[in-house]
Amino acid sequence: MKLEQFNQVSIAEAKKQIAHCVALHDWVTALVAQRPFASLEALLQCGDNLARQWDARSLAQALSAHPRIGEKAQGQAKEAALSLGEQSGVNVDDHPLKQALKAGNAAYEQRFGQVFLIRAKGRSGEEILSELQRRLANDPQRELQEALDQLREITLLRLKETFQ
Ligand code: 2AL
């Protein structure tokens, strides 16, 4: 979609155009309410500012739309396709890597009580595994911050790609 179109369509249509970026209605609604945007940079900046207000509840809610690293996405077709593309670094025929990610995901969920989230796009499977192992040693407060930062990165990447 073009930014000029996004600026002009109805509220409902504008929300539909960016709903796949993150499963947080408040963020989608607030961003649409800030239209019109003079440039893509202004839109991304606004999306980033709004995402910096997220907290533990936002993360829990948004995670419902993110499959585990190495697992196929359920749910909305568009989000499932996006996740698959983002996780191309782990869609490789590497059994030991997949086993290690599976074990790491389980250890992470045991420790932090939710799915491990990372901006997978641009990262190899090995990088993701090493980040997973590093973050397992975080204290819960630090880890919440890192996971929120990753959610913001994924969301902003999706937003940028929507208008390119
Ligand atoms: C994902 C996903 O679906 N896309 C991405 O970058 N990371 N999932 C995850 N558990 O980190």
PDB file of C-alpha atoms and ligand atoms in Angstrom:
ATOM      1  CA  MET A   1       0.000   0.000   0.000  1.00  0.00           C
ATOM      2  CA  LYS A   2       1.095   3.549  -0.633  1.00  0.00           C
ATOM      3  CA  LEU A   3       1.406   5.981   2.257  1.00  0.00           C
ATOM      4  CA  GLU A   4      -0.920   8.474   0.495  1.00  0.00           C
ATOM      5  CA  GLN A   5      -3.612   5.801   0.341  1.00  0.00           C
ATOM      6  CA  PHE A   6      -3.084   4.874   3.984  1.00  0.00           C
ATOM      7  CA  ASN A   7      -3.553   8.525   4.901  1.00  0.00           C
ATOM      8  CA  GLN A   8      -6.865   8.711   3.050  1.00  0.00           C
ATOM      9  CA  VAL A   9      -8.727   5.436   3.564  1.00  0.00           C
ATOM     10  CA  SER A  10     -11.305   4.937   6.330  1.00  0.00           C
ATOM     11  CA  ILE A  11     -10.199   4.184   9.890  1.00  0.00           C
ATOM     12  CA  ALA A  12     -11.381   0.590   9.543  1.00  0.00           C
ATOM     13  CA  GLU A  13      -9.503   0.093   6.277  1.00  0.00           C
ATOM     14  CA  ALA A  14      -6.315   1.688   7.630  1.00  0.00           C
ATOM     15  CA  LYS A  15      -6.417  -0.627  10.650  1.00  0.00           C
ATOM     16  CA  LYS A  16      -6.828  -3.610   8.365  1.00  0.00           C
ATOM     17  CA  GLN A  17      -3.761  -2.567   6.386  1.00  0.00           C
ATOM     18  CA  ILE A  18      -1.447  -2.658   9.413  1.00  0.00           C
ATOM     19  CA  ALA A  19      -3.129  -5.246  11.666  1.00  0.00           C
ATOM     20  CA  HIS A  20      -0.563  -7.921  10.721  1.00  0.00           C
ATOM     21  CA  CYS A  21       2.287  -5.866  12.218  1.00  0.00           C
ATOM     22  CA  VAL A  22       1.437  -6.817  15.807  1.00  0.00           C
ATOM     23  CA  ALA A  23      -1.543  -8.353  17.617  1.00  0.00           C
ATOM     24  CA  LEU A  24      -2.120  -5.254  19.762  1.00  0.00           C
ATOM     25  CA  HIS A  25      -5.323  -3.369  18.948  1.00  0.00           C
ATOM     26  CA  ASP A  26      -4.329  -0.343  21.005  1.00  0.00           C
ATOM     27  CA  TRP A  27      -1.132   0.182  19.028  1.00  0.00           C
ATOM     28  CA  VAL A  28      -2.936  -0.242  15.694  1.00  0.00           C
ATOM     29  CA  THR A  29      -5.712   2.160  16.747  1.00  0.00           C
ATOM     30  CA  ALA A  30      -3.324   4.780  18.114  1.00  0.00           C
ATOM     31  CA  LEU A  31      -1.145   4.722  15.006  1.00  0.00           C
ATOM     32  CA  VAL A  32      -4.121   5.066  12.661  1.00  0.00           C
ATOM     33  CA  ALA A  33      -5.409   7.972  14.786  1.00  0.00           C
ATOM     34  CA  GLN A  34      -2.142   9.848  14.162  1.00  0.00           C
ATOM     35  CA  ARG A  35      -2.694  10.044  10.377  1.00  0.00           C
ATOM     36  CA  PRO A  36      -1.882  11.769   8.099  1.00  0.00           C
ATOM     37  CA  PHE A  37       1.854  11.064   7.976  1.00  0.00           C
ATOM     38  CA  ALA A  38       4.100  13.290   5.900  1.00  0.00           C
ATOM     39  CA  SER A  39       6.608  10.521   5.208  1.00  0.00           C
ATOM     40  CA  LEU A  40       7.375   6.874   5.855  1.00  0.00           C
ATOM     41  CA  GLU A  41       9.991   8.021   8.384  1.00  0.00           C
ATOM     42  CA  ALA A  42       7.328   9.942  10.313  1.00  0.00           C
ATOM     43  CA  LEU A  43       5.065   6.885  10.324  1.00  0.00           C
ATOM     44  CA  LEU A  44       7.874   4.609  11.541  1.00  0.00           C
ATOM     45  CA  GLN A  45       8.892   7.113  14.211  1.00  0.00           C
ATOM     46  CA  CYS A  46       5.340   7.308  15.500  1.00  0.00           C
ATOM     47  CA  GLY A  47       5.013   3.505  15.475  1.00  0.00           C
ATOM     48  CA  ASP A  48       8.276   3.247  17.398  1.00  0.00           C
ATOM     49  CA  ASN A  49       7.249   5.827  20.006  1.00  0.00           C
ATOM     50  CA  LEU A  50       3.942   4.067  20.597  1.00  0.00           C
ATOM     51  CA  ALA A  51       5.702   0.690  20.864  1.00  0.00           C
ATOM     52  CA  ARG A  52       7.963   2.065  23.607  1.00  0.00           C
ATOM     53  CA  GLN A  53       4.907   2.227  25.862  1.00  0.00           C
ATOM     54  CA  TRP A  54       4.417  -1.543  25.819  1.00  0.00           C
ATOM     55  CA  ASP A  55       4.588  -3.539  29.031  1.00  0.00           C
ATOM     56  CA  ALA A  56       4.430  -7.158  30.189  1.00  0.00           C
ATOM     57  CA  ARG A  57       0.725  -7.376  29.358  1.00  0.00           C
ATOM     58  CA  SER A  58       1.317  -6.144  25.817  1.00  0.00           C
ATOM     59  CA  LEU A  59       4.001  -8.781  25.349  1.00  0.00           C
ATOM     60  CA  ALA A  60       1.759 -11.589  26.606  1.00  0.00           C
ATOM     61  CA  GLN A  61      -1.010 -10.493  24.269  1.00  0.00           C
ATOM     62  CA  ALA A  62       1.213 -10.051  21.216  1.00  0.00           C
ATOM     63  CA  LEU A  63       2.888 -13.425  21.667  1.00  0.00           C
ATOM     64  CA  SER A  64      -0.352 -15.139  20.706  1.00  0.00           C
ATOM     65  CA  ALA A  65       0.493 -14.233  17.099  1.00  0.00           C
ATOM     66  CA  HIS A  66       4.112 -15.434  17.125  1.00  0.00           C
ATOM     67  CA  PRO A  67       4.904 -19.091  16.662  1.00  0.00           C
ATOM     68  CA  ARG A  68       7.867 -20.593  18.476  1.00  0.00           C
ATOM     69  CA  ILE A  69      11.146 -20.338  16.632  1.00  0.00           C
ATOM     70  CA  GLY A  70      11.296 -23.431  14.434  1.00  0.00           C
ATOM     71  CA  GLU A  71       7.550 -24.073  14.530  1.00  0.00           C
ATOM     72  CA  LYS A  72       4.928 -23.412  11.879  1.00  0.00           C
ATOM     73  CA  ALA A  73       2.566 -20.534  12.518  1.00  0.00           C
ATOM     74  CA  GLN A  74      -1.110 -21.066  13.231  1.00  0.00           C
ATOM     75  CA  GLY A  75      -3.874 -18.573  12.689  1.00  0.00           C
ATOM     76  CA  GLN A  76      -4.149 -15.647  10.309  1.00  0.00           C
ATOM     77  CA  ALA A  77      -2.766 -16.530   6.912  1.00  0.00           C
ATOM     78  CA  LYS A  78      -0.880 -13.279   6.460  1.00  0.00           C
ATOM     79  CA  GLU A  79       0.892 -13.453   9.820  1.00  0.00           C
ATOM     80  CA  ALA A  80       1.705 -17.117   9.345  1.00  0.00           C
ATOM     81  CA  ALA A  81       3.312 -16.380   5.984  1.00  0.00           C
ATOM     82  CA  LEU A  82       5.273 -13.455   7.447  1.00  0.00           C
ATOM     83  CA  SER A  83       6.585 -15.563  10.325  1.00  0.00           C
ATOM     84  CA  LEU A  84       7.692 -18.291   7.975  1.00  0.00           C
ATOM     85  CA  GLY A  85       9.636 -15.775   5.874  1.00  0.00           C
ATOM     86  CA  GLU A  86      11.167 -14.132   8.943  1.00  0.00           C
ATOM     87  CA  GLN A  87      12.299 -17.495  10.270  1.00  0.00           C
ATOM     88  CA  SER A  88      14.034 -18.561   7.064  1.00  0.00           C
ATOM     89  CA  GLY A  89      17.293 -18.867   9.046  1.00  0.00           C
ATOM     90  CA  VAL A  90      15.878 -21.840  10.908  1.00  0.00           C
ATOM     91  CA  ASN A  91      13.974 -23.384   7.993  1.00  0.00           C
ATOM     92  CA  VAL A  92      17.036 -25.403   7.181  1.00  0.00           C
ATOM     93  CA  ASP A  93      17.652 -29.093   7.087  1.00  0.00           C
ATOM     94  CA  ASP A  94      19.765 -29.181  10.228  1.00  0.00           C
ATOM     95  CA  HIS A  95      18.502 -31.682  12.711  1.00  0.00           C
ATOM     96  CA  PRO A  96      20.922 -30.912  15.589  1.00  0.00           C
ATOM     97  CA  LEU A  97      20.132 -27.191  15.314  1.00  0.00           C
ATOM     98  CA  LYS A  98      16.407 -27.868  15.372  1.00  0.00           C
ATOM     99  CA  GLN A  99      16.771 -30.166  18.373  1.00  0.00           C
ATOM    100  CA  ALA A 100      18.836 -27.550  20.215  1.00  0.00           C
ATOM    101  CA  LEU A 101      16.246 -24.840  19.477  1.00  0.00           C
ATOM    102  CA  LYS A 102      13.468 -27.105  20.674  1.00  0.00           C
ATOM    103  CA  ALA A 103      15.300 -27.794  23.938  1.00  0.00           C
ATOM    104  CA  GLY A 104      16.152 -24.094  24.303  1.00  0.00           C
ATOM    105  CA  ASN A 105      12.540 -23.048  23.723  1.00  0.00           C
ATOM    106  CA  ALA A 106      11.396 -25.495  26.396  1.00  0.00           C
ATOM    107  CA  ALA A 107      14.012 -24.275  28.895  1.00  0.00           C
ATOM    108  CA  TYR A 108      13.056 -20.663  28.184  1.00  0.00           C
ATOM    109  CA  GLU A 109       9.352 -21.315  28.689  1.00  0.00           C
ATOM    110  CA  GLN A 110      10.095 -23.135  31.929  1.00  0.00           C
ATOM    111  CA  ARG A 111      12.163 -20.210  33.200  1.00  0.00           C
ATOM    112  CA  PHE A 112      10.134 -17.214  31.979  1.00  0.00           C
ATOM    113  CA  GLY A 113       6.644 -18.674  31.500  1.00  0.00           C
ATOM    114  CA  GLN A 114       6.244 -17.561  27.900  1.00  0.00           C
ATOM    115  CA  VAL A 115       7.447 -18.162  24.361  1.00  0.00           C
ATOM    116  CA  PHE A 116      10.965 -17.011  23.450  1.00  0.00           C
ATOM    117  CA  LEU A 117      10.652 -14.077  21.056  1.00  0.00           C
ATOM    118  CA  ILE A 118      13.377 -12.772  18.783  1.00  0.00           C
ATOM    119  CA  ARG A 119      13.481 -10.720  15.604  1.00  0.00           C
ATOM    120  CA  ALA A 120      14.422 -13.655  13.399  1.00  0.00           C
ATOM    121  CA  LYS A 121      14.755 -11.837  10.086  1.00  0.00           C
ATOM    122  CA  GLY A 122      18.421 -11.388   9.187  1.00  0.00           C
ATOM    123  CA  ARG A 123      19.591 -13.893  11.788  1.00  0.00           C
ATOM    124  CA  SER A 124      20.877 -17.396  11.097  1.00  0.00           C
ATOM    125  CA  GLY A 125      19.656 -20.369  13.100  1.00  0.00           C
ATOM    126  CA  GLU A 126      22.971 -20.458  14.984  1.00  0.00           C
ATOM    127  CA  GLU A 127      22.678 -16.786  15.919  1.00  0.00           C
ATOM    128  CA  ILE A 128      19.145 -17.332  17.174  1.00  0.00           C
ATOM    129  CA  LEU A 129      20.257 -20.315  19.246  1.00  0.00           C
ATOM    130  CA  SER A 130      23.137 -18.381  20.752  1.00  0.00           C
ATOM    131  CA  GLU A 131      20.835 -15.461  21.625  1.00  0.00           C
ATOM    132  CA  LEU A 132      18.385 -17.898  23.193  1.00  0.00           C
ATOM    133  CA  GLN A 133      21.148 -19.364  25.348  1.00  0.00           C
ATOM    134  CA  ARG A 134      22.449 -15.931  26.349  1.00  0.00           C
ATOM    135  CA  ARG A 135      19.002 -14.650  27.291  1.00  0.00           C
ATOM    136  CA  LEU A 136      18.273 -17.703  29.426  1.00  0.00           C
ATOM    137  CA  ALA A 137      20.732 -16.238  31.926  1.00  0.00           C
ATOM    138  CA  ASN A 138      18.876 -12.901  32.156  1.00  0.00           C
ATOM    139  CA  ASP A 139      16.928 -11.965  35.245  1.00  0.00           C
ATOM    140  CA  PRO A 140      13.172 -11.640  34.542  1.00  0.00           C
ATOM    141  CA  GLN A 141      13.198  -7.817  34.483  1.00  0.00           C
ATOM    142  CA  ARG A 142      16.067  -7.629  32.006  1.00  0.00           C
ATOM    143  CA  GLU A 143      14.492 -10.365  29.873  1.00  0.00           C
ATOM    144  CA  LEU A 144      11.143  -8.573  29.726  1.00  0.00           C
ATOM    145  CA  GLN A 145      12.939  -5.520  28.349  1.00  0.00           C
ATOM    146  CA  GLU A 146      14.814  -7.555  25.741  1.00  0.00           C
ATOM    147  CA  ALA A 147      11.654  -9.356  24.610  1.00  0.00           C
ATOM    148  CA  LEU A 148       9.789  -6.025  24.297  1.00  0.00           C
ATOM    149  CA  ASP A 149      12.671  -4.624  22.237  1.00  0.00           C
ATOM    150  CA  GLN A 150      12.465  -7.649  19.926  1.00  0.00           C
ATOM    151  CA  LEU A 151       8.700  -7.289  19.571  1.00  0.00           C
ATOM    152  CA  ARG A 152       9.195  -3.636  18.643  1.00  0.00           C
ATOM    153  CA  GLU A 153      11.799  -4.573  16.013  1.00  0.00           C
ATOM    154  CA  ILE A 154       9.549  -7.219  14.434  1.00  0.00           C
ATOM    155  CA  THR A 155       6.619  -4.799  14.378  1.00  0.00           C
ATOM    156  CA  LEU A 156       8.598  -1.944  12.829  1.00  0.00           C
ATOM    157  CA  LEU A 157      10.076  -4.244  10.173  1.00  0.00           C
ATOM    158  CA  ARG A 158       6.592  -5.407   9.238  1.00  0.00           C
ATOM    159  CA  LEU A 159       5.322  -1.834   9.186  1.00  0.00           C
ATOM    160  CA  LYS A 160       8.162  -0.699   6.932  1.00  0.00           C
ATOM    161  CA  GLU A 161       7.598  -3.599   4.548  1.00  0.00           C
ATOM    162  CA  THR A 162       3.885  -2.793   4.319  1.00  0.00           C
ATOM    163  CA  PHE A 163       4.718   0.490   2.621  1.00  0.00           C
ATOM    164  CA  GLN A 164       7.614  -0.619   0.410  1.00  0.00           C
TER     165      GLN A 164
HETATM  166  C1  2AL B   1       9.103 -14.848  15.506  1.00  0.00           C
HETATM  167  C2  2AL B   1       8.294 -14.658  14.347  1.00  0.00           C
HETATM  168  O1  2AL B   1       7.227 -15.232  14.107  1.00  0.00           O
HETATM  169  N1  2AL B   1       8.932 -13.724  13.597  1.00  0.00           N
HETATM  170  C3  2AL B   1      10.059 -13.350  14.226  1.00  0.00           C
HETATM  171  O2  2AL B   1      10.868 -12.523  13.815  1.00  0.00           O
HETATM  172  N2  2AL B   1      10.142 -14.034  15.409  1.00  0.00           N
HETATM  173  N3  2AL B   1       8.788 -15.730  16.504  1.00  0.00           N
HETATM  174  C4  2AL B   1       9.502 -15.851  17.668  1.00  0.00           C
HETATM  175  N4  2AL B   1       9.054 -16.766  18.554  1.00  0.00           N
HETATM  176  O3  2AL B   1      10.487 -15.151  17.891  1.00  0.00           O
END
